[in-house]
Coordinates of C-alpha atoms in Angstrom, one line a residue:
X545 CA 139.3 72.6 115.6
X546 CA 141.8 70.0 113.5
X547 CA 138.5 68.1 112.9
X548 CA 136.8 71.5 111.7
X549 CA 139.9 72.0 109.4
X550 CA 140.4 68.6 108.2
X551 CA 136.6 68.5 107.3
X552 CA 136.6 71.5 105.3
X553 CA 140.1 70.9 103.6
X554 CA 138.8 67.3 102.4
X555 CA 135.0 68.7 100.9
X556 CA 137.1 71.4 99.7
X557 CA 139.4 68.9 97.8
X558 CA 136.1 67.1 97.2
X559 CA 134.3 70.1 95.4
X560 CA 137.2 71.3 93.5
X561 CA 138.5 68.1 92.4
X562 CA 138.8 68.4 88.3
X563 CA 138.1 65.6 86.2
X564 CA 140.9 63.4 84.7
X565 CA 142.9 63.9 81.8
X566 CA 145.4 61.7 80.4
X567 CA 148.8 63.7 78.7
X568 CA 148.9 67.4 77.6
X569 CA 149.4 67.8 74.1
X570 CA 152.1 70.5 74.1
X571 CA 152.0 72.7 71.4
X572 CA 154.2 71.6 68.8
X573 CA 153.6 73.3 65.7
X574 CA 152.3 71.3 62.9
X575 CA 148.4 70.5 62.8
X576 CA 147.6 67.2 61.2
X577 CA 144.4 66.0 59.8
X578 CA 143.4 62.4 58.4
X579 CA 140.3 62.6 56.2
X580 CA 137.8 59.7 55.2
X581 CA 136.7 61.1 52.4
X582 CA 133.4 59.1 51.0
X583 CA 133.7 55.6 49.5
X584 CA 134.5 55.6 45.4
X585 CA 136.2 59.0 45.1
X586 CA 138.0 59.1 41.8
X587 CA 140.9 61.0 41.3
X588 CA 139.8 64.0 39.4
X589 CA 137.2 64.0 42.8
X590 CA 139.5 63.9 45.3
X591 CA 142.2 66.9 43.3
X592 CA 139.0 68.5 42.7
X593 CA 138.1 69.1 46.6
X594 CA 142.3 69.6 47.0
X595 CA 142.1 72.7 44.9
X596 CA 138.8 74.1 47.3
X597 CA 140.2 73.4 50.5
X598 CA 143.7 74.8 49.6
X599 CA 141.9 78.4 47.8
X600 CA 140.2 78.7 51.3
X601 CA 143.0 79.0 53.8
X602 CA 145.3 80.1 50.5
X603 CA 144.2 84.3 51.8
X604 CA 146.3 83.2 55.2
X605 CA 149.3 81.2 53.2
X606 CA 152.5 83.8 54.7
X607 CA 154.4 84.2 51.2
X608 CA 151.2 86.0 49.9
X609 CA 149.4 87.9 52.3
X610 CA 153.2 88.3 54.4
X611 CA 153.9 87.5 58.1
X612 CA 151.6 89.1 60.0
X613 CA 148.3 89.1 60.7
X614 CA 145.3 90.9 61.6
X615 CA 144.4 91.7 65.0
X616 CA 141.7 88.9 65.8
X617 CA 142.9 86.9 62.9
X618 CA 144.5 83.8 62.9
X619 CA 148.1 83.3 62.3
X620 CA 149.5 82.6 59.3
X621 CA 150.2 79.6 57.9
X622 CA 154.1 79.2 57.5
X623 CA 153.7 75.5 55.3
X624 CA 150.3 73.7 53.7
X625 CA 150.4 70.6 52.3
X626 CA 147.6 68.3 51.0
X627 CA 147.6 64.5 50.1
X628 CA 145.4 61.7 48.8
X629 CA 145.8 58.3 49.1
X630 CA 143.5 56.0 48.2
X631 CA 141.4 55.5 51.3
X632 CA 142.3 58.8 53.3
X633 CA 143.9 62.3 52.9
X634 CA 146.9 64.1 55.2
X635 CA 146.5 67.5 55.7
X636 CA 148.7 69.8 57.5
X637 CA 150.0 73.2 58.7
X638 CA 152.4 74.9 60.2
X639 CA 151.8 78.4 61.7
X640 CA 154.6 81.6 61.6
X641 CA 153.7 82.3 65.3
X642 CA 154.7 79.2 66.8
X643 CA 153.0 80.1 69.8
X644 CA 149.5 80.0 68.1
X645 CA 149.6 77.1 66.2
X646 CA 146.6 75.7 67.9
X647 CA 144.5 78.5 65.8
X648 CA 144.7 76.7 62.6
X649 CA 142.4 73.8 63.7
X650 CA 139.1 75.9 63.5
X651 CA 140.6 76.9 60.2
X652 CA 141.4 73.7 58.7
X653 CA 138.2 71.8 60.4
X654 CA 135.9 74.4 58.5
X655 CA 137.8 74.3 55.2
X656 CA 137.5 70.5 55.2
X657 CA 134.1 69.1 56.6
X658 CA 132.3 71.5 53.9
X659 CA 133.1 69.4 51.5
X660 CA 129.8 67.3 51.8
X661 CA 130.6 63.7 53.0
X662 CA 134.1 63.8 55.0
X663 CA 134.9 62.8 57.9
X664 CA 137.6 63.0 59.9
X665 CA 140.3 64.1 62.7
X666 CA 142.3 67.6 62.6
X667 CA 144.6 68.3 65.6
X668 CA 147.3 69.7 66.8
X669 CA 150.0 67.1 67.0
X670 CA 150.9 65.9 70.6
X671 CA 154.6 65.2 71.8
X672 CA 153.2 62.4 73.6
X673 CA 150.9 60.5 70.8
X674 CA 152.1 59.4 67.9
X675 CA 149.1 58.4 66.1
X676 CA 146.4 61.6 64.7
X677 CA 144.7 63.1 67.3
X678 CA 147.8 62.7 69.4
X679 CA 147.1 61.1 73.4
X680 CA 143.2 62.0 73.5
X681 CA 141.9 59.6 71.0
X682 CA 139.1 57.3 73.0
X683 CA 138.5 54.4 70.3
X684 CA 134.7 53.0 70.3
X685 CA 135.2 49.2 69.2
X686 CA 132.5 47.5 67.8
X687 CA 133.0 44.1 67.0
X688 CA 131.3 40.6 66.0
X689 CA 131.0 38.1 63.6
X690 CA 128.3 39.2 61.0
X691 CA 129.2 43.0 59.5
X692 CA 126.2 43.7 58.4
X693 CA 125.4 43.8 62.1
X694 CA 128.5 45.5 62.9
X695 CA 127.6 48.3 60.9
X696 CA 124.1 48.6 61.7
X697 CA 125.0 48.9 65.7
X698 CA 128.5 51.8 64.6
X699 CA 125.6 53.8 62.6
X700 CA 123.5 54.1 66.0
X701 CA 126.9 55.0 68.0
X702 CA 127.1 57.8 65.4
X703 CA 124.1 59.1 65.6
X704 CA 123.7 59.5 69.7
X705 CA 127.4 60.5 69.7
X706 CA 126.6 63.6 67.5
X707 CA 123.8 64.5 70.1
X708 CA 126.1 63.8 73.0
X709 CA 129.1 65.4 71.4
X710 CA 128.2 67.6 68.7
X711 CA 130.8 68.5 66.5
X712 CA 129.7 72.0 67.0
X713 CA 131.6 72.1 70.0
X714 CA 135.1 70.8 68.6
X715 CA 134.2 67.2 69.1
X716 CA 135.5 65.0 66.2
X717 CA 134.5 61.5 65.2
X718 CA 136.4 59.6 62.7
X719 CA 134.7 55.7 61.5
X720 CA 137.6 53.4 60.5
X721 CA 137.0 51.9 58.0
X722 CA 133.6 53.5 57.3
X723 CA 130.2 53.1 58.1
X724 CA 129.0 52.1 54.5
X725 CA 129.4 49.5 52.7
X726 CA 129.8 51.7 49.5
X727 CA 133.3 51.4 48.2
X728 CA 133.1 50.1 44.2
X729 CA 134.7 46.3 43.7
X730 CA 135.2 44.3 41.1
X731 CA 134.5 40.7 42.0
X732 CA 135.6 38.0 39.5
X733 CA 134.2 34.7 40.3
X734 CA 135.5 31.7 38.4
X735 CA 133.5 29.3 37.0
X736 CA 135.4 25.8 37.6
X737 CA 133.5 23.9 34.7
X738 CA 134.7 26.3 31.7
X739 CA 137.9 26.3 33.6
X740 CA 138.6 23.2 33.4
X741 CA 137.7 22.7 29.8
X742 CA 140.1 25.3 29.0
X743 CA 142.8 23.6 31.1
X744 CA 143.4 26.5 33.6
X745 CA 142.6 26.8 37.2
X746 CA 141.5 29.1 40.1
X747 CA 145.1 30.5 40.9
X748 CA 146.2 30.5 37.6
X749 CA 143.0 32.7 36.7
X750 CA 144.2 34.9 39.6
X751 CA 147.6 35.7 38.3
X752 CA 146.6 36.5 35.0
X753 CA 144.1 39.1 35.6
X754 CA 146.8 40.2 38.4
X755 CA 149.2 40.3 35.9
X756 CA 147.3 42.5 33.5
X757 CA 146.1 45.1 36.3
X758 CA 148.5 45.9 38.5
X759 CA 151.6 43.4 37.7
X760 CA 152.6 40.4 39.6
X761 CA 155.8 39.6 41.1
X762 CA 157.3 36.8 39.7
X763 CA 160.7 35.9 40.6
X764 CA 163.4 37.7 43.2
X765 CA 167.0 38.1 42.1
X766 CA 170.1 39.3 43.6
X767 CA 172.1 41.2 41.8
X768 CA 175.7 42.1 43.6
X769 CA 174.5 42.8 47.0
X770 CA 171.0 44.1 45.8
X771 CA 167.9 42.2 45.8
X772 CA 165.3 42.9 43.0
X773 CA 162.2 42.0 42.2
X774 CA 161.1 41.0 38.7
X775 CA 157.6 41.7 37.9
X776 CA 155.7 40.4 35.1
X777 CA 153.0 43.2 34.3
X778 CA 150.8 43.7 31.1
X779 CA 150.4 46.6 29.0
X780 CA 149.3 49.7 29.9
X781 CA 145.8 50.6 29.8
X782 CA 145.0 47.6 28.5
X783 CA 141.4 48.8 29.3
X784 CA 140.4 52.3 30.1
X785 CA 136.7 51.5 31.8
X786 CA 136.1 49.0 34.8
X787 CA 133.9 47.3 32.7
X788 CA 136.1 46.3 30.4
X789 CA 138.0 44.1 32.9
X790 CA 135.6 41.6 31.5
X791 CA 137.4 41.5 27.5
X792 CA 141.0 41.1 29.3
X793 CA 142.8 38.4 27.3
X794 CA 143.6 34.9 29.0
X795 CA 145.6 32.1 27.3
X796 CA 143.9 29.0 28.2
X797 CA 146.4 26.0 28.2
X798 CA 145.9 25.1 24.9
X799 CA 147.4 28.0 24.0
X800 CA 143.7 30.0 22.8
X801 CA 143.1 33.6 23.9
X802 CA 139.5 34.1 25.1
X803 CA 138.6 37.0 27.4
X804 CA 137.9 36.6 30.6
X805 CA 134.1 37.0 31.2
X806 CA 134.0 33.6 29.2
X807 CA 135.9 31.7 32.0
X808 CA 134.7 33.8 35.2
X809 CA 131.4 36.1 36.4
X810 CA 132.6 38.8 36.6
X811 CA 130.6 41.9 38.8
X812 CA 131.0 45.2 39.2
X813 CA 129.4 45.9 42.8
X814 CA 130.3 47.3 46.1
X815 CA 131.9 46.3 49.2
X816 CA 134.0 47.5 52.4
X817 CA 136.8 49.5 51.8
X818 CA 139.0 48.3 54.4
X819 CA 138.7 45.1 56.7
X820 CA 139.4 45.5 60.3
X821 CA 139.6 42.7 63.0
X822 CA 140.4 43.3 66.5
X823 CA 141.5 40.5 68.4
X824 CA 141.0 38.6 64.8
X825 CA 137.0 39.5 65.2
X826 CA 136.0 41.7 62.1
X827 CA 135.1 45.5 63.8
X828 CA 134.3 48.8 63.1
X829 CA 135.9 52.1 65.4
X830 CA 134.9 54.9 66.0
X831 CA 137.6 57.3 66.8
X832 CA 136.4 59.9 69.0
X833 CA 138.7 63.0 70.0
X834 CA 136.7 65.3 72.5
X835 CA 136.9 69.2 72.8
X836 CA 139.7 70.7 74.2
X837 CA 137.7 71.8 76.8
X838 CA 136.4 67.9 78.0
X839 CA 138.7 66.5 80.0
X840 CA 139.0 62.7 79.1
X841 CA 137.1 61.3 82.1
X842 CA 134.0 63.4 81.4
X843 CA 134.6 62.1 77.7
X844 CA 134.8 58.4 78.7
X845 CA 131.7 58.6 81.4
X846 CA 129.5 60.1 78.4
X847 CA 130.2 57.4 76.3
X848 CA 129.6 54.8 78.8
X849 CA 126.2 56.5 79.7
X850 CA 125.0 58.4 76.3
X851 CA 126.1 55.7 74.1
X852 CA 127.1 52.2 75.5
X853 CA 123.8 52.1 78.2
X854 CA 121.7 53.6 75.0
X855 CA 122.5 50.8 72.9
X856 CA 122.3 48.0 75.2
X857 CA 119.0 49.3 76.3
X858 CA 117.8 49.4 72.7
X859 CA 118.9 46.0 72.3
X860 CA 122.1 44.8 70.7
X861 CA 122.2 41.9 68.1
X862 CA 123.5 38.3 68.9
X863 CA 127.4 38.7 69.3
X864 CA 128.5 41.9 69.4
X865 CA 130.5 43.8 71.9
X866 CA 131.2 47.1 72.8
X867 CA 134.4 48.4 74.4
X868 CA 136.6 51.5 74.8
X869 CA 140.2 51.3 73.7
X870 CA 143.2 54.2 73.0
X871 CA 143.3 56.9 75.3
X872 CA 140.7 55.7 77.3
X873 CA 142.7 52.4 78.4
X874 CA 145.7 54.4 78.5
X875 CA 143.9 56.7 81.3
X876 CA 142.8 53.6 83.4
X877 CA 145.9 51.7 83.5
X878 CA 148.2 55.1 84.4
X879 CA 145.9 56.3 86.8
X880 CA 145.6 52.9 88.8
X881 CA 149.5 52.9 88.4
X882 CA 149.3 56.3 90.0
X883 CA 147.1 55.6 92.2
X884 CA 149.4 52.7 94.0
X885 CA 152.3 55.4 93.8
X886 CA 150.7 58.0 96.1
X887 CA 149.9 55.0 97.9
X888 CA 153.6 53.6 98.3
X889 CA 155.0 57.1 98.6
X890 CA 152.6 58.0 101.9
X891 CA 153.6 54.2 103.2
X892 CA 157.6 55.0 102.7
X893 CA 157.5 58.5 104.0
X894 CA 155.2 57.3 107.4
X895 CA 157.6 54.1 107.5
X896 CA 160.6 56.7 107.8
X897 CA 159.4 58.9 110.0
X898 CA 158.9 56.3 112.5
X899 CA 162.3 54.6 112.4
X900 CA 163.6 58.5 112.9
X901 CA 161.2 59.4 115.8
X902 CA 161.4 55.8 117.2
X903 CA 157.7 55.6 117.5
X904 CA 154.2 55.1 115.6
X905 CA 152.1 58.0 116.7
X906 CA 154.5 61.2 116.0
X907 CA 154.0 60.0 112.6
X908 CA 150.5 59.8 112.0
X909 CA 150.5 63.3 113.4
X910 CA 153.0 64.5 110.8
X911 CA 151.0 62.6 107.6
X912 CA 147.8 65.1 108.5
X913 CA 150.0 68.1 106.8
X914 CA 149.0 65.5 103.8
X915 CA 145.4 66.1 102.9
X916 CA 146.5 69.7 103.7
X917 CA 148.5 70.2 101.2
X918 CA 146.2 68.0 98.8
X919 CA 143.4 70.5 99.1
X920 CA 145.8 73.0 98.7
X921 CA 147.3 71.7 95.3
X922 CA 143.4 71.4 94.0
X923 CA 142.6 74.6 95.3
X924 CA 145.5 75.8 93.2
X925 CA 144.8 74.5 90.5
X926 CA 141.5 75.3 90.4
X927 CA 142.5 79.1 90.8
X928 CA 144.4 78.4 87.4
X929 CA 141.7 77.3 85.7
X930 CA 139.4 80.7 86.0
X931 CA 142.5 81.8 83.8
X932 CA 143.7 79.4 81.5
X933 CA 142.3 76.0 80.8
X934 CA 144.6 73.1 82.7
X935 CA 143.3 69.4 83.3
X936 CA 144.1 66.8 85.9
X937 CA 146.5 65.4 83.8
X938 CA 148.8 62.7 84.7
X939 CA 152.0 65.5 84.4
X940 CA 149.8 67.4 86.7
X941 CA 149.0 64.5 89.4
X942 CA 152.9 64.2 90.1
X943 CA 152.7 67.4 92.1
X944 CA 150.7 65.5 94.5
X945 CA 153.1 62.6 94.3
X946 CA 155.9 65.7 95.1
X947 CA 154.4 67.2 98.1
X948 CA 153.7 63.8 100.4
X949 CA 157.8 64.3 100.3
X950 CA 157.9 68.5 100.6
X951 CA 154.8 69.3 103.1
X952 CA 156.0 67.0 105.9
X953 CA 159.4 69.0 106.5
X954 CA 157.3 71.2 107.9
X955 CA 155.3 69.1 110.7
X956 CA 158.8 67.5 111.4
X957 CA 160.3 70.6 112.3
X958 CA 157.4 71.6 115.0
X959 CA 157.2 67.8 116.5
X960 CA 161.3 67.4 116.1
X961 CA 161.8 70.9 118.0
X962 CA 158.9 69.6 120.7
X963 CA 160.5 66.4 121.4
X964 CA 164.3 68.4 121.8
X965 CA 162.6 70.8 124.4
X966 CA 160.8 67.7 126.3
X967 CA 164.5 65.5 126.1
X968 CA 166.8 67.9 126.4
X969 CA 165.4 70.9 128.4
X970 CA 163.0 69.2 130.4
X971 CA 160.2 71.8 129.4
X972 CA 156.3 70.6 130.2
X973 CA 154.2 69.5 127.2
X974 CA 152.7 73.1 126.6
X975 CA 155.4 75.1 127.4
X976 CA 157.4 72.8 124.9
X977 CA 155.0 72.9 122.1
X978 CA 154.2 77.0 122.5
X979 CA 158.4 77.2 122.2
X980 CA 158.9 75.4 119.4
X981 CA 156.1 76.3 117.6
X982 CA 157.8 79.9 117.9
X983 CA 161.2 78.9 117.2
X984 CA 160.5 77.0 113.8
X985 CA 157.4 79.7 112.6
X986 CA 160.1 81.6 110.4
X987 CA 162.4 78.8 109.3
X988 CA 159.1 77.0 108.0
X989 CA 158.1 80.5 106.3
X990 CA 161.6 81.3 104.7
X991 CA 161.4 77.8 103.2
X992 CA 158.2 77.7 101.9
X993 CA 158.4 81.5 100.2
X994 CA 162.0 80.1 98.6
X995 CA 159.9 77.0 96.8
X996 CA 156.6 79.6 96.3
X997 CA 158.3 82.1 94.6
X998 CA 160.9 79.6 93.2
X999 CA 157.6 78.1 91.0
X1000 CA 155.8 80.7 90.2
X1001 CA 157.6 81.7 87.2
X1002 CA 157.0 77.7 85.8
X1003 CA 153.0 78.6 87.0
X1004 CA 152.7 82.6 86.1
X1005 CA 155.0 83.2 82.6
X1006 CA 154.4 81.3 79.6
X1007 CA 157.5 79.6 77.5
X1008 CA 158.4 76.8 75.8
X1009 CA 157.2 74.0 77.4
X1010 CA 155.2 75.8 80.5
X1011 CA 151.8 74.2 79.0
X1012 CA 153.2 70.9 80.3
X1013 CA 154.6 71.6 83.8
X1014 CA 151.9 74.5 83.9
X1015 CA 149.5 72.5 85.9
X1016 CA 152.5 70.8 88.2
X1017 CA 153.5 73.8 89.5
X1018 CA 150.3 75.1 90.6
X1019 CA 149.8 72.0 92.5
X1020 CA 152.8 72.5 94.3
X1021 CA 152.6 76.2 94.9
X1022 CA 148.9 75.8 96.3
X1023 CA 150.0 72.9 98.4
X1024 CA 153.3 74.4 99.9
X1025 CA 151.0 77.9 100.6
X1026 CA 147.8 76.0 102.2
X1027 CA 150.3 73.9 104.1
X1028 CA 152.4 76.2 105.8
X1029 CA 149.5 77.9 107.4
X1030 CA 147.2 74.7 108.6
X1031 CA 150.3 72.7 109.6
X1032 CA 150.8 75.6 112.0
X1033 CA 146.9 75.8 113.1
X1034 CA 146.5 71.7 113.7
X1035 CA 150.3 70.2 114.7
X1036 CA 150.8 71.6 117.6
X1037 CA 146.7 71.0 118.8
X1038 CA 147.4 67.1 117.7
X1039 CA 150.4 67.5 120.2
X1040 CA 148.7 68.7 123.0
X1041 CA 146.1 65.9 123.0
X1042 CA 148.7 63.5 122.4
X1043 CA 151.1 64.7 125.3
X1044 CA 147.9 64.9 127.7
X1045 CA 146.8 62.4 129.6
X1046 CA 143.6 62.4 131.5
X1047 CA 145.9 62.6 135.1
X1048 CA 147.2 65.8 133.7
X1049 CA 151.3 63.8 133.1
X1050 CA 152.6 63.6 130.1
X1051 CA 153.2 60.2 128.2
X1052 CA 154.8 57.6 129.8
X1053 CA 157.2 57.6 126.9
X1054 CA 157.6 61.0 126.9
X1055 CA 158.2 60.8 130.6
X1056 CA 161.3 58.2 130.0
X1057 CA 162.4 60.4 127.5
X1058 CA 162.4 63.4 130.6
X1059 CA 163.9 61.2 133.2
X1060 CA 166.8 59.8 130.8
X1061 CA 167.3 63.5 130.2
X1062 CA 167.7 64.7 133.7
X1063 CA 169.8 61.5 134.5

């Protein structure tokens, strides 16, 4: 029978085992978006795309359509802002109902990638993450020495990632810096002979066409207890086309003014919008934030399988690597750290036990209320899951770390009681066993309804903050509940075959213990 239960409590725990997340999100409200829009993007562009994205979610803006909304409708938005920088845009919202905050994603997302071209994460923003896309970012690194090859490899990640995680599906994929080199550059290349006839070099070239773009800082004063900077800059709109950086007046050292397509070649061409090294080899990342609905370790195994054994198989060029970063390091490392806390905890609580009970085996018997109460933690949570969607996450695996320490009060009492009866009252194994299992049947049930009904308002009512302790306490309420039964069905059988022995006398320990006692 206690193998018969054991069995089917650890394939249970088997089966019902969810995959691993890393941190809830929470649900703060404020959605955040960072948008790659493509390379070379003016600015008339880029306000241009502002204006469309902010008339299609301007019908849900609360100061003209009012507070509330339709039934089936998404909230509405409390705050919208839109910004462009030169490389990216921020966009955000805030809802009304802080509650459904998550609802603006889809209506952002759709708004946004429209627009032909952009790219980009929108998500809600995580209490835990700091960065855009909050704790569940899993960065694809792709890294090497030649770009070109770089590039080529991050455009075939992209591609079988949209068959392995279509977007359709609230998957987002975000390239930093891009996937194209297609981002407009003016390159002005000197030419050292006609330099040096006009008694200028390199650097000095530099700085003056620095100086009549953008300015150049010269020269840093302190004024009182201020520092300043004095910049030397030219006049503005000196030119008004790109092309006309080549008629930009240099002063040679003689003093002449010649423009500067007669000391330099100067090109109007394209190049990478932003470098990016990692460990200070040039790389390209794919940021890739999974559906709500994918737990991270379903994410990571169908990169590794859909995307990293695709490539390799296909052939990578000379030199470059593949790895995982962000969330998906973060998951490894806390869940090995985990994993050696469960461990420590069932080590400290055995360790314990036995200096208490003066004795190794009493023990082990206790620790098999463990895997009880593990399969009834993932049972739990698994029953929480046909109603609202709640991953392993690493908030959720400290109710496992919690009952190793709750659901052997139980199996103390029963073996405690036994050992009184055997001591003191000089009772017979089975008599002793059948008595205290009796005596300490409703102290173990008054205990275990107080913690039951103590969580279930943490597992059952939603509040602020319930989506992170959500999954704890259903882990702890389906541990306690399974526990309490089986501990009662298997202790007091793993006491009888320990008190037995094959003459039909107890223990020879046991028996001390009796003879001390009538003494």
């Amino acid at each position: 029978l206690v193998i018969l239960i054991c069995g089917s409590t650890g394939f249970g725990t088997a089966y019902l085992l969810p995959k691993l997340d890393y941190l809830p999100d929470g649900n703060r409200n404020f959605i955040l978006g960072r948008i790659q829009p493509p390379p070379g993007f003016n600015l008339s562009t880029t306000y241009g795309i502002a204006e469309r994205i902010e008339n299609s979610v301007k019908p849900l803006w609360s100061r003209i359509s009012g507070e509330e909304s339709e039934p089936g409708q998404p909230p509405k938005i409390a705050n919208f802002f839109f910004l462009a920088f030169r490389n990216y845009t921020l966009i955000g919202a805030s809802s009304v109902d802080v509650t459904r905050s998550d609802e603006l994603v889809p209506v952002l997302r759709n708004s946004i990638f429209k627009e032909p071209g952009m790219r980009g994460i929108v998500a809600q923003s995580s209490i835990f993450g700091r960065h855009i896309g909050g704790s569940r970012v899993i960065n694809l690194d792709i890294s090497g020495e030649n770009l070109d090859h770089i590039l080529e490899v991050a455009r075939d990640a992209d591609r079988l990632l949209s068959h392995a995680m279509p977007k359709s599906e609230g998957n987002q994929v975000r390239p930093r810096p891009g996937l194209e080199i297609d981002a407009p550059e003016v390159r002005v290349l000197p030419d050292l002979q006609r330099l040096a006839s006009a008694g200028l070099t390199a650097r000095e070239l530099g700085q003056s066409i620095d100086v009549l773009n953008e300015g150049a800082r010269v020269l840093e004063l302190n004024v009182g207890s201020k520092r300043m900077n004095m910049t030397l800059k030219g006049p503005d709109k000196i030119v008004d086309s790109t092309q006309g950086i080549e008629n930009l007046p240099i002063v040679t050292g003689s003093g002449d003014i010649v423009p500067a397509s007669s000391l330099a070649d100067i090109q109007v061409t394209v190049g990478p919008s932003e470098i990016r090294h990692l460990d200070r080899i040039r790389a390209v990342t794919l940021q890739i934030r999974p559906a709500k609905s994918i737990p991270l370790e379903t994410a990571i195994s169908t990169i590794q399988t859909e995307v990293f054994d695709m490539l390799r198989s296909e052939g990578l060029p000379d030199g470059i690597k593949l790895s995982m970063s962000g969330a998906a390091d973060d998951l490894t490392k806390t869940w090995n750290a985990l994993k050696l806390n469960l461990l420590v905890a069932i080590v400290i609580v055995y360790l314990v036990m036995a200096v208490l009970f003066e004795s190794l085996l009493f023990p082990v018997i206790i620790m098999f209320s463990v895997p009880l109460a593990t399969a009834g933690g993932v049972a739990g949570l698994a029953l929480l899951n046909t109603y609202i969607t709640q991953p392993l996450d690493m908030m959720t695996m400290l109710g496992f770390v919690i009952l190793i320490g709750i659901v052997v009060n139980n199996a103390i009492l029963l073996v405690d009681q036994t050992l009184q009866h055997l001591r003191q009252d000089n009772m017979e194994p089975k008599d002793a066993i059948l008595a205290a299992t009796r005596s300490r049947m409703r102290p173990i049930f008054m205990s275990t309804l107080t913690s039951i009904f103590g969580l279930l308002p943490l597992v059952v009512f939603p509040g602020a903050g319930s989506e992170l302790y959500r999954g704890l306490g259903s882990v702890v309420v389906g541990g306690l509940s399974l526990s309490a039964i089986l501990t009662l069905a298997i202790i007091p059988l793993l006491l009888t075959v320990l008190l037995r022995s094959p003459t039909g006398a107890t223990e020879p320990a046991i028996h001390k213990h009796k003879q001390d006692a009538v003494g």
